[in-house]
């Protein structure tokens, strides 16, 4: 195929290893280069929208060689990673001046992006594991980047649980190889279709679910997230909450369950239950938080529950042999919520970074009345809060609406009720943020603060605009049919993935 | 039998990583899990009295140039060895990072006991 897919991995990887050369002196050049790299990735991701193809590395034909596969779901994920990566990188241009060793930070950042792009493109499970490890190890280091006591503690916790998850995935890869004799997803899919699940494969499937759920921080595997995400520097929190848990967790889970093993009633129910518990538990835990970033982190768990619920509901309807239209609708809701959440949650973390940089604290009880001092931050935060709570014109409303419609049509009325209820809890928690951070009386200690302008504001405002414009993705048919529908189709087709990959050689 | 022992090793590692209070022991537990999985991968490709999977001149059919079936049936599977090599490199990287995190945490808290390292709550 003509699309040179390895550039998605090669560009950030090469730039990442170039950057440390510049050191402390060439910080400006390094920042510029890193921003160029993320911007070019976004451009490339836009260029491959609607295309699909298989790339064989080194011209070794599959199953002998390694292949990269681009389909609707991968290209949606590439777009999300590109968008959030560009904004977070722009934000860090100014924000990371507080820390030393900026060039090393930038190269770790790019390594993480390289790993994530690799995960979404990889066509065989062992490479999926390798890229997953690249992205995870870079993120462990980034969480502890501040080297304070709390950062290190969070990084260690994250690293222990992340490593266990990775080992589970590797064990499952070994089991799958032992049972099917192939590492290529398409060939594994075929072998499983031919022979059905035996004991080893079922065990591998449960290991995959446990490993990827740990990476996605679904309740009850969520213990690391509320520590790790707030401790990281703000742009990294935005990347972790915005895209990392989705690519390493949700995307990988969906790919393995739908396209390799084939969705069944059991796995569908597991996803729905994981999604529902994450939604409810995340929302309740978030309500009691006073640390701004910790609240956002718990809300991430709750929102990732929506995504998994949508995907699981779609799978459940498919496995029951129900109406494929409602299955597609549920999947559409899940994937659209994934894209929405990555935009508004990264925006919220960026605004929290801006607040923290100006005030020097994350405790909401010590803030208040910042609206007048930080006008741009406040505007961006209001838009993002409205989106996450699902206030009508903003993006979050549309994806939740789609999820509710799908749940009602598939006769899961109680699921729809839970969705609406959690939405209310979300509204309460973001009203709390608005009330304690931006409204109220300005404490005396914060009279002198000012907003940091420049690149940070540009990044926040562009993401805020995106929040408002995201609804066009479902409203305008041509946009929907080029971005979201192929992603949904990739999941609905399920096991036909293998014939698509092998057939398009 | 061997697979069961390998799985036992994996469970011992998991037990150690979950129940131990000392950070260094947790790291050791994770590494035991890692090695159990590596051992498992190697055993997948192992064959008793197998030969090295390197094709020499004698292993080819002189007429067709195809690899002889006696070679295919006698050699061990090379793919798991490649996988293990990769996964050892990865685990080395994560081990280095984990140990350096432990050292830095010890520098801040003056203890390896995770029950005493609890500034984050909630």
PDB file of C-alpha atoms in Angstrom, chain B residues 74-120:
ATOM      1  CA  UNK B  74      13.497 -31.369  14.444  1.00  0.00           C
ATOM      2  CA  UNK B  75      14.329 -27.735  15.088  1.00  0.00           C
ATOM      3  CA  UNK B  76      13.091 -25.622  17.963  1.00  0.00           C
ATOM      4  CA  UNK B  77      10.777 -22.676  17.290  1.00  0.00           C
ATOM      5  CA  UNK B  78      12.926 -19.542  16.935  1.00  0.00           C
ATOM      6  CA  UNK B  79      10.116 -17.008  17.306  1.00  0.00           C
ATOM      7  CA  UNK B  80       9.638 -17.267  21.111  1.00  0.00           C
ATOM      8  CA  UNK B  81      13.381 -16.749  21.525  1.00  0.00           C
ATOM      9  CA  UNK B  82      13.129 -13.487  19.624  1.00  0.00           C
ATOM     10  CA  UNK B  83      10.151 -12.508  21.776  1.00  0.00           C
ATOM     11  CA  UNK B  84      12.018 -13.317  24.981  1.00  0.00           C
ATOM     12  CA  UNK B  85      15.019 -11.299  23.869  1.00  0.00           C
ATOM     13  CA  UNK B  86      12.762  -8.285  23.306  1.00  0.00           C
ATOM     14  CA  UNK B  87      10.898  -8.740  26.544  1.00  0.00           C
ATOM     15  CA  UNK B  88      14.157  -9.089  28.526  1.00  0.00           C
ATOM     16  CA  UNK B  89      15.343  -5.771  27.103  1.00  0.00           C
ATOM     17  CA  UNK B  90      12.036  -4.136  28.025  1.00  0.00           C
ATOM     18  CA  UNK B  91      12.060  -5.581  31.546  1.00  0.00           C
ATOM     19  CA  UNK B  92      15.648  -4.389  31.998  1.00  0.00           C
ATOM     20  CA  UNK B  93      14.520  -0.878  31.115  1.00  0.00           C
ATOM     21  CA  UNK B  94      11.597  -0.938  33.508  1.00  0.00           C
ATOM     22  CA  UNK B  95      13.743  -2.545  36.240  1.00  0.00           C
ATOM     23  CA  UNK B  96      16.269   0.279  35.948  1.00  0.00           C
ATOM     24  CA  UNK B  97      13.515   2.886  36.207  1.00  0.00           C
ATOM     25  CA  UNK B  98      11.857   1.123  39.135  1.00  0.00           C
ATOM     26  CA  UNK B  99      15.094   0.791  41.095  1.00  0.00           C
ATOM     27  CA  UNK B 100      15.979   4.424  40.495  1.00  0.00           C
ATOM     28  CA  UNK B 101      12.511   5.437  41.702  1.00  0.00           C
ATOM     29  CA  UNK B 102      13.110   3.351  44.855  1.00  0.00           C
ATOM     30  CA  UNK B 103      16.430   5.107  45.447  1.00  0.00           C
ATOM     31  CA  UNK B 104      14.891   8.550  45.017  1.00  0.00           C
ATOM     32  CA  UNK B 105      11.956   7.661  47.297  1.00  0.00           C
ATOM     33  CA  UNK B 106      14.395   6.397  49.920  1.00  0.00           C
ATOM     34  CA  UNK B 107      16.203   9.716  49.656  1.00  0.00           C
ATOM     35  CA  UNK B 108      12.944  11.593  50.356  1.00  0.00           C
ATOM     36  CA  UNK B 109      11.264   9.397  52.965  1.00  0.00           C
ATOM     37  CA  UNK B 110      14.254   7.561  54.535  1.00  0.00           C
ATOM     38  CA  UNK B 111      12.348   4.274  54.435  1.00  0.00           C
ATOM     39  CA  UNK B 112      11.509   1.441  52.049  1.00  0.00           C
ATOM     40  CA  UNK B 113       8.300   0.556  53.878  1.00  0.00           C
ATOM     41  CA  UNK B 114       5.308   1.410  51.690  1.00  0.00           C
ATOM     42  CA  UNK B 115       2.975   1.595  54.670  1.00  0.00           C
ATOM     43  CA  UNK B 116       4.958   4.602  55.877  1.00  0.00           C
ATOM     44  CA  UNK B 117       5.101   6.265  52.466  1.00  0.00           C
ATOM     45  CA  UNK B 118       1.578   7.596  52.454  1.00  0.00           C
ATOM     46  CA  UNK B 119       1.337  11.252  51.724  1.00  0.00           C
ATOM     47  CA  UNK B 120      -1.220  10.707  48.998  1.00  0.00           C
TER      48      UNK B 120
END
